[in-house]
Coordinates of C-alpha atoms in Angstrom, one line a residue:
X6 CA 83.3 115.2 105.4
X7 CA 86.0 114.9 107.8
X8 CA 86.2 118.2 110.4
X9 CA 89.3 119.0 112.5
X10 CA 88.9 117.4 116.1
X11 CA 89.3 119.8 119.0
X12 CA 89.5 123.3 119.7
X13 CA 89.9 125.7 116.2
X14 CA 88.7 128.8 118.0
X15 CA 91.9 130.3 117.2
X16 CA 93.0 130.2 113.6
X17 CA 96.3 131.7 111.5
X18 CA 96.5 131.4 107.9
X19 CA 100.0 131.1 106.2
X20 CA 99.8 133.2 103.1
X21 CA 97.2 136.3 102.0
X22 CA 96.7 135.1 97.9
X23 CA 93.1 134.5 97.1
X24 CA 93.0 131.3 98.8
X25 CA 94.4 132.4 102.1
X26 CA 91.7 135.6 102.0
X27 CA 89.1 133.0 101.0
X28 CA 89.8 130.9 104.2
X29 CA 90.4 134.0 106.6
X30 CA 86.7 135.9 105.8
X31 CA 85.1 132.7 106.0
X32 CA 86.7 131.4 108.9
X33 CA 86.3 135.0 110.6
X34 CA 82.4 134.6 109.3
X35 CA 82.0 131.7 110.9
X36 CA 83.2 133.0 114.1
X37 CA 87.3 132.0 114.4
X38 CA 89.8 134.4 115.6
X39 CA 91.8 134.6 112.5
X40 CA 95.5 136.3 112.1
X41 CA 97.2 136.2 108.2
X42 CA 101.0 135.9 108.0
X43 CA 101.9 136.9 104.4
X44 CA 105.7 137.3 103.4
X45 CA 105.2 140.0 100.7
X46 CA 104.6 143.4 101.7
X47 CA 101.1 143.3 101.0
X48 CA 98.2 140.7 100.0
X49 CA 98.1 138.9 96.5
X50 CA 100.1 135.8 97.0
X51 CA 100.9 134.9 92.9
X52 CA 98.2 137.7 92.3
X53 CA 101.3 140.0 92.1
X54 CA 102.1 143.3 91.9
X55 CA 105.0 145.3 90.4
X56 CA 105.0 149.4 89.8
X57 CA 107.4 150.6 87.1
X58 CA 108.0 154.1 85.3
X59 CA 104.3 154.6 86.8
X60 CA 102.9 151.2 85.1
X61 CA 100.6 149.4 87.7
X62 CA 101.8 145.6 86.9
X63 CA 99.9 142.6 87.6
X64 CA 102.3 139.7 87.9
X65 CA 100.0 136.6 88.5
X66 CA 96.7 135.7 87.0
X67 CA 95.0 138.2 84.3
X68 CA 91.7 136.1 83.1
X69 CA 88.9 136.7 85.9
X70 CA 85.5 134.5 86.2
X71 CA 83.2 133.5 88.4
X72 CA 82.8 136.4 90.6
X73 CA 80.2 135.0 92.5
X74 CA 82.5 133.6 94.0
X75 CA 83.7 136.6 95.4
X76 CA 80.7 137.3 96.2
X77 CA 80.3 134.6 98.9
X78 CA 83.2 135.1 100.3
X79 CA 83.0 139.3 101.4
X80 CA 78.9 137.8 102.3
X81 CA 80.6 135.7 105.0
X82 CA 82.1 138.4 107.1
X83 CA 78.5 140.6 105.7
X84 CA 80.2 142.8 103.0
X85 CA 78.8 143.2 99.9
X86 CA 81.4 142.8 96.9
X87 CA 80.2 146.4 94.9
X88 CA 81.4 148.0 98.4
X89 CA 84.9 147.2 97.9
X90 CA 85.4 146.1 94.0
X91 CA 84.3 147.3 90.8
X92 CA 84.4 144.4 88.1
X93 CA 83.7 145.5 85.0
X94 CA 82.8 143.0 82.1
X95 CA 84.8 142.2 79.2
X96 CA 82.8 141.6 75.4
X97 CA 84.3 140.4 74.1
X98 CA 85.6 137.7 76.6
X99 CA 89.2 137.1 73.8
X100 CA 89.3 137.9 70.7
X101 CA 90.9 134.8 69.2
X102 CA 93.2 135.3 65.9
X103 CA 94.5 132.2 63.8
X104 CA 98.3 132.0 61.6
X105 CA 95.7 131.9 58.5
X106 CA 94.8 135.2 59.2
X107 CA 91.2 134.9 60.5
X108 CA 89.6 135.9 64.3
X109 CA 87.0 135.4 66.3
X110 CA 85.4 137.4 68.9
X111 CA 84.6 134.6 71.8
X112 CA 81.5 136.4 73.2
X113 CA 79.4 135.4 76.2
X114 CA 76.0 135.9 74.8
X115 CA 74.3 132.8 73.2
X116 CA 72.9 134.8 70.1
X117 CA 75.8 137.1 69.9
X118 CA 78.3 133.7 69.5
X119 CA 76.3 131.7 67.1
X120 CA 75.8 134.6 64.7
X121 CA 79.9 135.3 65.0
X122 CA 80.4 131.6 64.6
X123 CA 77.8 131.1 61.7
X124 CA 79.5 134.3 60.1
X125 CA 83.2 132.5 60.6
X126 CA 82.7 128.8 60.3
X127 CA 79.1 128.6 58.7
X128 CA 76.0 127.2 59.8
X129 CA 76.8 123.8 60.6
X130 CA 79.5 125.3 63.4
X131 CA 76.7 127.2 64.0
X132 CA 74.3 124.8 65.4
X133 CA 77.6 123.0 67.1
X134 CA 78.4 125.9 69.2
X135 CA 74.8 125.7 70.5
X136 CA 74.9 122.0 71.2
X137 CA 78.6 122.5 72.9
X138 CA 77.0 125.1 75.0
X139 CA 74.5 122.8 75.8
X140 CA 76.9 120.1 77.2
X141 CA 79.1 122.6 78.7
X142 CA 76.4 124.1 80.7
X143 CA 75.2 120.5 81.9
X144 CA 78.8 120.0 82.6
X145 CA 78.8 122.3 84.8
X146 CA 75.8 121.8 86.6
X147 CA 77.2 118.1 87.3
X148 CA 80.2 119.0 88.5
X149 CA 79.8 122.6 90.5
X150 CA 79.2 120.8 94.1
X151 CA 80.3 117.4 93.9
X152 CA 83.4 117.5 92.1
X153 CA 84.3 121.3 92.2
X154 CA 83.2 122.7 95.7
X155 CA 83.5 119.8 97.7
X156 CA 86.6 118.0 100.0
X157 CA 87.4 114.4 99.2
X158 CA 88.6 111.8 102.1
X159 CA 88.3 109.0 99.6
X160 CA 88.0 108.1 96.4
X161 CA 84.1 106.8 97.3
X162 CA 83.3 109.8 98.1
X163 CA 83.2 110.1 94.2
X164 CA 80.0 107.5 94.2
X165 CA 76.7 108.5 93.8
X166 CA 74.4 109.5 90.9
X167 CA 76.3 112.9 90.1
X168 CA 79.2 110.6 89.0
X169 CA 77.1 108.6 86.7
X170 CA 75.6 111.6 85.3
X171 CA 79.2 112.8 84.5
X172 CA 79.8 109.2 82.8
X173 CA 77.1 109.6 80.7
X174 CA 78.0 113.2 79.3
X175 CA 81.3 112.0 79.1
X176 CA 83.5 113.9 81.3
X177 CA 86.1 110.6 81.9
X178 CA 87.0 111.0 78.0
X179 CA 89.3 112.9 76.0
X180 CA 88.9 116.7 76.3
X181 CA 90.1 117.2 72.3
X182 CA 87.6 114.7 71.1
X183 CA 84.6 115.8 73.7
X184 CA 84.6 119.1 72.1
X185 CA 85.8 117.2 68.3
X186 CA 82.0 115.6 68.4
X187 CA 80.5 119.0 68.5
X188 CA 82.8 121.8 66.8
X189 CA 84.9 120.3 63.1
X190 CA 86.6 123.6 62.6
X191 CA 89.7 123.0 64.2
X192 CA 90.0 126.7 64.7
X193 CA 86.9 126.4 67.0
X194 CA 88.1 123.4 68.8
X195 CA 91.4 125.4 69.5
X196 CA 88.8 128.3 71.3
X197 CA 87.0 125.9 73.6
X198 CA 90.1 123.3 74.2
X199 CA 93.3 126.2 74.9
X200 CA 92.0 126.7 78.1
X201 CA 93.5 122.6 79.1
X202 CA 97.2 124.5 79.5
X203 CA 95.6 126.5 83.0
X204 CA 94.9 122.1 83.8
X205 CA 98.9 121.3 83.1
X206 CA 97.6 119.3 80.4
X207 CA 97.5 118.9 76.3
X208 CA 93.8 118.7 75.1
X209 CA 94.1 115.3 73.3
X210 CA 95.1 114.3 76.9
X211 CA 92.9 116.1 79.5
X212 CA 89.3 114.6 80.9
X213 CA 87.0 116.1 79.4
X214 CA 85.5 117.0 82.7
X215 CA 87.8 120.1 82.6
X216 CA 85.6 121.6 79.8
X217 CA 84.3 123.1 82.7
X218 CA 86.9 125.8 82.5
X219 CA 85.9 126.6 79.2
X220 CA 82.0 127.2 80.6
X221 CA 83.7 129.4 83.1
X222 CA 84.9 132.2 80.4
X223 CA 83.0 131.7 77.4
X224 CA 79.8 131.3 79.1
X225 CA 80.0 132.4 82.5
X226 CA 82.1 136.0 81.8
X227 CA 85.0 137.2 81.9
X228 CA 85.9 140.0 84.4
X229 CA 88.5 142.9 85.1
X230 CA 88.5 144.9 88.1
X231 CA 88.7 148.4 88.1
X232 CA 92.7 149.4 89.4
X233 CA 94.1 145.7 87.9
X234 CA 93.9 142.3 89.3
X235 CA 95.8 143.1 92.5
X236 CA 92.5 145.3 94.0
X237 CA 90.9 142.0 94.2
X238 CA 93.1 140.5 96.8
X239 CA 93.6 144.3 98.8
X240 CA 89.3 144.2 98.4
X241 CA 89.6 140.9 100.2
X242 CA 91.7 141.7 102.5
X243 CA 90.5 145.3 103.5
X244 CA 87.0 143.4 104.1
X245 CA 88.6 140.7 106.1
X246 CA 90.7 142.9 107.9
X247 CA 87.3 145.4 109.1
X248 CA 85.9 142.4 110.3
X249 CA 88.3 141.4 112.5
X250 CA 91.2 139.5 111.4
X251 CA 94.8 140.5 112.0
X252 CA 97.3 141.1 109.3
X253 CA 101.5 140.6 109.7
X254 CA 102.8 141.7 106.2
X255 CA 106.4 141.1 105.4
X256 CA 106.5 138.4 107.9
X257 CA 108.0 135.3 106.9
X258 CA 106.8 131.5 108.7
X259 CA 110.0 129.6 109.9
X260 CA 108.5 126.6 111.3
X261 CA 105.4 125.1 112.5
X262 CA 105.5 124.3 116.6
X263 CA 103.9 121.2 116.5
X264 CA 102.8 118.2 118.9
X265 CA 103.0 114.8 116.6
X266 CA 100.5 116.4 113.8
X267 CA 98.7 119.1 115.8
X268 CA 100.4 122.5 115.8
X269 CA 100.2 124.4 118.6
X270 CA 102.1 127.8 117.2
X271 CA 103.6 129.0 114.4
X272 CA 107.0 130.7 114.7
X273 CA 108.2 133.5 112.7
X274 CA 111.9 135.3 113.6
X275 CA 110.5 137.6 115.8
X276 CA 106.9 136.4 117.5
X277 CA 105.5 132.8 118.3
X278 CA 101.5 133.0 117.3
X279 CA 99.7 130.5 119.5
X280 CA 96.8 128.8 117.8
X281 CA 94.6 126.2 117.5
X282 CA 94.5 125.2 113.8
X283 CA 96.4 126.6 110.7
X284 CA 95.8 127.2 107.3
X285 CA 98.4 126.8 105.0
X286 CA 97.9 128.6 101.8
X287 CA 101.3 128.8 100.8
X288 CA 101.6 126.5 97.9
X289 CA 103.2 122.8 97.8
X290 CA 106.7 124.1 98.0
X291 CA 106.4 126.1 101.0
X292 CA 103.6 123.4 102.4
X293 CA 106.1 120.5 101.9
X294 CA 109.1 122.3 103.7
X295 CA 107.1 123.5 106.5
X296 CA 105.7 120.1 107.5
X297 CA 108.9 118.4 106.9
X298 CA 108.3 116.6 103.5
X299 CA 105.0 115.2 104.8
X300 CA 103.2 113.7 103.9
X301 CA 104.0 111.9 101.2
X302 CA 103.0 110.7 97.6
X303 CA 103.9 106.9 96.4
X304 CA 104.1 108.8 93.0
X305 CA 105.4 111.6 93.0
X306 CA 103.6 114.9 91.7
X307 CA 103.9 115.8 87.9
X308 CA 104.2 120.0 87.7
X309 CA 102.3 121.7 84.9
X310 CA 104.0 124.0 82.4
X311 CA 105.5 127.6 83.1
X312 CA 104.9 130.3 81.7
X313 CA 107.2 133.7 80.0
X314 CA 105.5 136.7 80.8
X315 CA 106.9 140.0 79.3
X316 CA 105.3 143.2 80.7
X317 CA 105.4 145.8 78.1
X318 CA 104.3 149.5 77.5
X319 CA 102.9 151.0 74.1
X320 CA 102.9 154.4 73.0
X321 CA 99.9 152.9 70.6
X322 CA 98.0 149.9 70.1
X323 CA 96.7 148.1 67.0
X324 CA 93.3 148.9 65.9
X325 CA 90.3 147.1 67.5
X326 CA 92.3 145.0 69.9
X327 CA 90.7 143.2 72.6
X328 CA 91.4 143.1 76.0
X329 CA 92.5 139.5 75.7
X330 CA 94.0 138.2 72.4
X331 CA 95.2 134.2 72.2
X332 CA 97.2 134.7 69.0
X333 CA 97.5 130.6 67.9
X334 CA 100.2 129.5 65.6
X335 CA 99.7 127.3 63.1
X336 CA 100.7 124.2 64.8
X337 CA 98.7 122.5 68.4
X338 CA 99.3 119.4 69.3
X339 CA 103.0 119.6 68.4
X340 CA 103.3 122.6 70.7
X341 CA 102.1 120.4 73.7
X342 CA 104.5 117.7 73.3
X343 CA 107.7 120.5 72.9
X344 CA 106.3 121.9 76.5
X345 CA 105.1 119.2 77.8
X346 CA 107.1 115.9 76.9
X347 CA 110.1 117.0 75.1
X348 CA 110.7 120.1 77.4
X349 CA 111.4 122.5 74.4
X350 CA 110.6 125.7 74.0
X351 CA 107.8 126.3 71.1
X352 CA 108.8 126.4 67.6
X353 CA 105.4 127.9 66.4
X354 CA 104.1 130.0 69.6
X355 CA 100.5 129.9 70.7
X356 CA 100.6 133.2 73.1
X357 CA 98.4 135.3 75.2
X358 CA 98.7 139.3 75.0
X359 CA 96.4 141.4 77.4
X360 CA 96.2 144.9 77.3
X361 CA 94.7 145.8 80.7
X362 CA 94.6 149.8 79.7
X363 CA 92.2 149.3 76.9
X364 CA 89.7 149.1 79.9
X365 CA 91.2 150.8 82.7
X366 CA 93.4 153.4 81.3
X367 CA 94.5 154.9 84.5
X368 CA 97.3 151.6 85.2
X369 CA 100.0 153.3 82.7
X370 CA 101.0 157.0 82.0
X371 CA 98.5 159.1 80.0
X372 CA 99.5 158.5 76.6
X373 CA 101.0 155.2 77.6
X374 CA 99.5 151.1 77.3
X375 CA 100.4 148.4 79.8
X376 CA 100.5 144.9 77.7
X377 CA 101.2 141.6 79.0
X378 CA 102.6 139.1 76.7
X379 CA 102.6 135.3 78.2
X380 CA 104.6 132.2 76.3
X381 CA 104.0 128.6 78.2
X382 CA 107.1 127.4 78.4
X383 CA 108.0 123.8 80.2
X384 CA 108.8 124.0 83.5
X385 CA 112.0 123.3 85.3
X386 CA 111.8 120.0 86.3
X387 CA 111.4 119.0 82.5
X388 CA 113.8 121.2 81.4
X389 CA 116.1 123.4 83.5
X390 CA 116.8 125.7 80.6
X391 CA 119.1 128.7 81.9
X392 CA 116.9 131.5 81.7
X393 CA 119.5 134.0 83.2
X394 CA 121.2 134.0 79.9
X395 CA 117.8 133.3 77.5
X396 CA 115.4 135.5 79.1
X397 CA 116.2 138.8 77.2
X398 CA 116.6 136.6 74.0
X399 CA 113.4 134.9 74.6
X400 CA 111.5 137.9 75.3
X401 CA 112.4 139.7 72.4
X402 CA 112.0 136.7 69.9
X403 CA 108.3 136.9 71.3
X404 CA 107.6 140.4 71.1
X405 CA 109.3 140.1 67.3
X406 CA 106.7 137.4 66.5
X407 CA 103.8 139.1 67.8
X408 CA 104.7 142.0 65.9
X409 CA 105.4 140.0 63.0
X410 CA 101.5 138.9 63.4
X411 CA 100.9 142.7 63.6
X412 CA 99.3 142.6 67.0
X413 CA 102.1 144.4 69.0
X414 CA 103.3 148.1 67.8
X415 CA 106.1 150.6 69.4
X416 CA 106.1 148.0 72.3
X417 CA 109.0 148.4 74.5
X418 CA 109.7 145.4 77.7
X419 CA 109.3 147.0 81.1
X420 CA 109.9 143.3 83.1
X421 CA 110.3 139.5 82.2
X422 CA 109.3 136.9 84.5
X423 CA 110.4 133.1 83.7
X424 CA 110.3 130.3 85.2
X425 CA 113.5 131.0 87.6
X426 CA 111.4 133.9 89.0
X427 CA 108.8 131.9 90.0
X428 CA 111.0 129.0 91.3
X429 CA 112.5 132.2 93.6
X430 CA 109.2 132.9 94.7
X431 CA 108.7 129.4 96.2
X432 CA 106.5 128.0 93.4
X433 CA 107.2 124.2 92.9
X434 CA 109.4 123.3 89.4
X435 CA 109.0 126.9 88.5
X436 CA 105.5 127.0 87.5
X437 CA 102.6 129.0 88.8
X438 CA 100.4 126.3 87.7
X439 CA 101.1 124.0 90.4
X440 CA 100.5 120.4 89.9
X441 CA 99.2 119.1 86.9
X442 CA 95.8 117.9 86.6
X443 CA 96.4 114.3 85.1
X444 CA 93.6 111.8 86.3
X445 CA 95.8 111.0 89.0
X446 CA 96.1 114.0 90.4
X447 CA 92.5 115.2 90.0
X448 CA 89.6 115.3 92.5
X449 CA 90.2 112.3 95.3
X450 CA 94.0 111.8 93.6
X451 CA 95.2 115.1 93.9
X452 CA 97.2 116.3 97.3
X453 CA 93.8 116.4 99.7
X454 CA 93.7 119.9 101.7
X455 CA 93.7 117.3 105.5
X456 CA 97.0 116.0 105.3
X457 CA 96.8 114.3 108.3
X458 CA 93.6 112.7 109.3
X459 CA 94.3 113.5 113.4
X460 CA 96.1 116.5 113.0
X461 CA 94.8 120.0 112.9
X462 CA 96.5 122.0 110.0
X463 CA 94.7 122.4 106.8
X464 CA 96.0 122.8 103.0
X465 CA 94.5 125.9 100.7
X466 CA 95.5 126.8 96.8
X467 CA 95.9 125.7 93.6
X468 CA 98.1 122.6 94.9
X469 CA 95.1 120.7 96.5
X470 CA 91.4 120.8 96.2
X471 CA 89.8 121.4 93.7
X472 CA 93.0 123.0 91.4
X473 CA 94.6 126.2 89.4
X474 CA 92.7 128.9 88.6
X475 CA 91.1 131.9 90.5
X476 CA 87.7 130.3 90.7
X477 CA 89.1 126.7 92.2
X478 CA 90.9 128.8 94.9
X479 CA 88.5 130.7 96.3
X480 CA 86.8 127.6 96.4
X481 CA 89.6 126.1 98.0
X482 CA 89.2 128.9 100.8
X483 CA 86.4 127.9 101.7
X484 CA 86.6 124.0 101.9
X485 CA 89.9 124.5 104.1
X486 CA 87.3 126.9 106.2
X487 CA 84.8 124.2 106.8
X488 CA 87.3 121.5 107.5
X489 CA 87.7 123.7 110.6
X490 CA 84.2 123.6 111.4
X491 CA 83.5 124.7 115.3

């Protein structure tokens, strides 16, 4: 792996979400002098927060995994994770209801699933789970350090036995028809295939290598920290900060000081931070625009879908609901094609309500539930809707069907977020997906995290190695750290 030439003693990081945390603690662990410029008043990046009639909102990611992960990275400055963070584990990991009426808890335990599956889909299903669980766990095992925790500077670097290991289980075919061998219910394939939207991608249309995802939360766990998804970051960064590394909150980065492609500061409106590397962790938009549109992409990058999200509180819940509920219409692969190719809202919505409260009770009033209702939606570039005039309408078309699929009650909208909110917030076509993960921008293709072979500023996030999702950027942390190995 290529390394950073020169002096990195001193590093800053552009950006406190999880990848720029990731980066700082194990940069500070490895003995950098490490200062985080974040723009937002505090640490979260698109792990968001928002406070409202007393409703502690998250406004980024709500679907937690992996928590080793987290793990490593408090281990590199020497903290221990149960110091700073409570995660307590969700059974199920969704509850999965179908337009025909039917649901499925989605547990994490072998036994537990097959019984639930035999009970749904019969004994046949059954014995496919167990041989999908099979795969996905080999899937895994392939692709955890080679593919997933590892920094490309070529293509070749793909070569080797781990790739041919991954040709022979499959992972260069189609994601829809992987799983198809295994699981005939199509209601089943839906549970182990949704999770291709967090990839940018329809399911008929992903690798299957990104099955991997679906190991990650119906397998691995599924996680929510006690006091909402924004005490992971503030965990992070209260570990990071005791061991050493400076914090400038509400600071915004104006420019980049540089010397051909090494920079020597960063410059904000008041302060010039000398340094000897930086991090950026700031997303492709904000990357892009502080290193002046380089560098550059023959093709240029295709943006996954956006997303709706309407936060809501409930004076009551429906009976046994589950912490996360994926409520699919009747429709699938016709919904991809109106978000993804025809840039249409969906006519028959596949959404995701989560209702934080049912485990933590103390983010909403007593007597009071916090729900999160999320719609994909295409993003702008494929279709610059005007969501100053369609929000409202939107969000209350969605809240009507979900109650019309009696799983929202006495639900009233506290905020909407669409895809012109995130465009405000810097994120790329108005999506807080980032960059799709087509074949050609996956693994060696995707934006690389060294964007210039002899400079000395490194990328971090969901826009470069290894992708979207919580798990990839904490990873991503930590690749961008060793690239600025001493």
């Amino acid at each position: 792996m290529h390394v950073v030439k020169g002096r990195t003693d001193r590093v800053v990081v552009v950006g406190a979400g999880l990848s720029g945390l990731s980066a700082a603690l194990h940069l500070r662990g490895a003995g950098h002098e490490v200062t985080v410029v974040e723009r937002h008043p505090h640490p979260g990046g698109l792990a968001g927060r928002l406070d409202v009639d007393g409703h502690r909102i998250d406004t980024g990611p709500t679907v937690l995994t992996m928590p080793e992960l987290l793990d490593d990275a408090f281990a590199a400055v020497g903290h221990r994770r149960e110091d700073h963070l409570e995660l307590l584990p969700l059974h199920p990991a969704y509850r999965a209801a179908f337009a025909d009426g039917t649901a499925l808890d989605v547990h994490t335990d072998a036994d537990r699933m097959e019984q639930a599956v035999r009970e749904f889909a019969g004994d046949r299903e059954a014995q496919g789970y167990r041989d999908l669980r099979e795969w996905l766990s080999k899937l895994y095992e392939v692709e955890r350090e080679k593919f997933i925790g590892a920094s490309f500077d070529s293509p070749l670097d793909l070569v080797g036995p781990d790739l041919v290991k991954l040709t022979r289980l499959g992972g260069f075919g189609s994601l829809a028809k992987a799983v198809g061998r295994f699981l005939k219910d199509d209601r089943l394939q839906r549970v182990f295939t949704f999770q291709a939207l967090y990839a940018g991608v329809a399911p008929k249309d992903a690798l299957a290598a990104y099955a991997v995802i679906a190991y990650m939360d119906t397998i691995a766990g599924v996680w929510f920290p006690r006091g909402g998804m924004r005490a992971v970051p503030q965990a992070l960064a209260d570990a990071a900060s005791s061991a050493g590394v400076e914090f400038h909150y509400g600071v915004e980065v104006e420019s980049l000081e540089r010397v051909g492609n090494r920079v020597n500061a960063v410059r904000t409106a008041d302060a010039r931070i000398p340094c000897d590397a930086v991090v950026l962790a700031t997303g492709p938009a904000q990357s892009t625009r502080l290193l002046h549109g380089r560098p550059r992409r023959v093709v240029p990058l295709r943006w996954s879908p956006s997303a709706v999200v309407v936060h809501l509180s409930a004076s009551r819940v429906v009976d046994d609901l589950a912490h996360h509920t994926i409520s699919f219409g009747d429709r699938w692969d016709g919904t991809f094609d109106e978000i993804v190719r025809k840039g249409e809202l969906m006519s028959d919505p596949s959404l995701l309500l989560t209702t934080p409260t049912l485990t933590d009770p103390a983010l909403a009033p007593e007597g009071r539930h916090l729900q999160y209702l999320l719609a994909p939606c295409p993003n702008l570039d494929v279709a610059p809707l005007r969501w100053d005039a369609l929000a409202q309408r939107y969000a209350e078309e969605i809240i009507g069907e979900m109650s019309a699929r009696k799983l929202l009650v006495d639900a009233e909208p506290l905020a909407v977020v669409t895809p012109d909110d995130w465009a405000r917030d810097g994120q790329a076509a108005g999506t807080p997906f980032s960059a799709a993960h087509t074949f050609a921008q996956t693994g060696p293709f995707r934006p690389g995290n060294l964007p210039f072979r002899d400079g000395n500023v490194v990328l971090a996030g969901s826009g470069t190695t290894p992708g979207v999702g919580i798990p990839p950027v904490l990873i991503s942390g930590r690749l961008a750290a060793e690239r600025l190995r001493r």
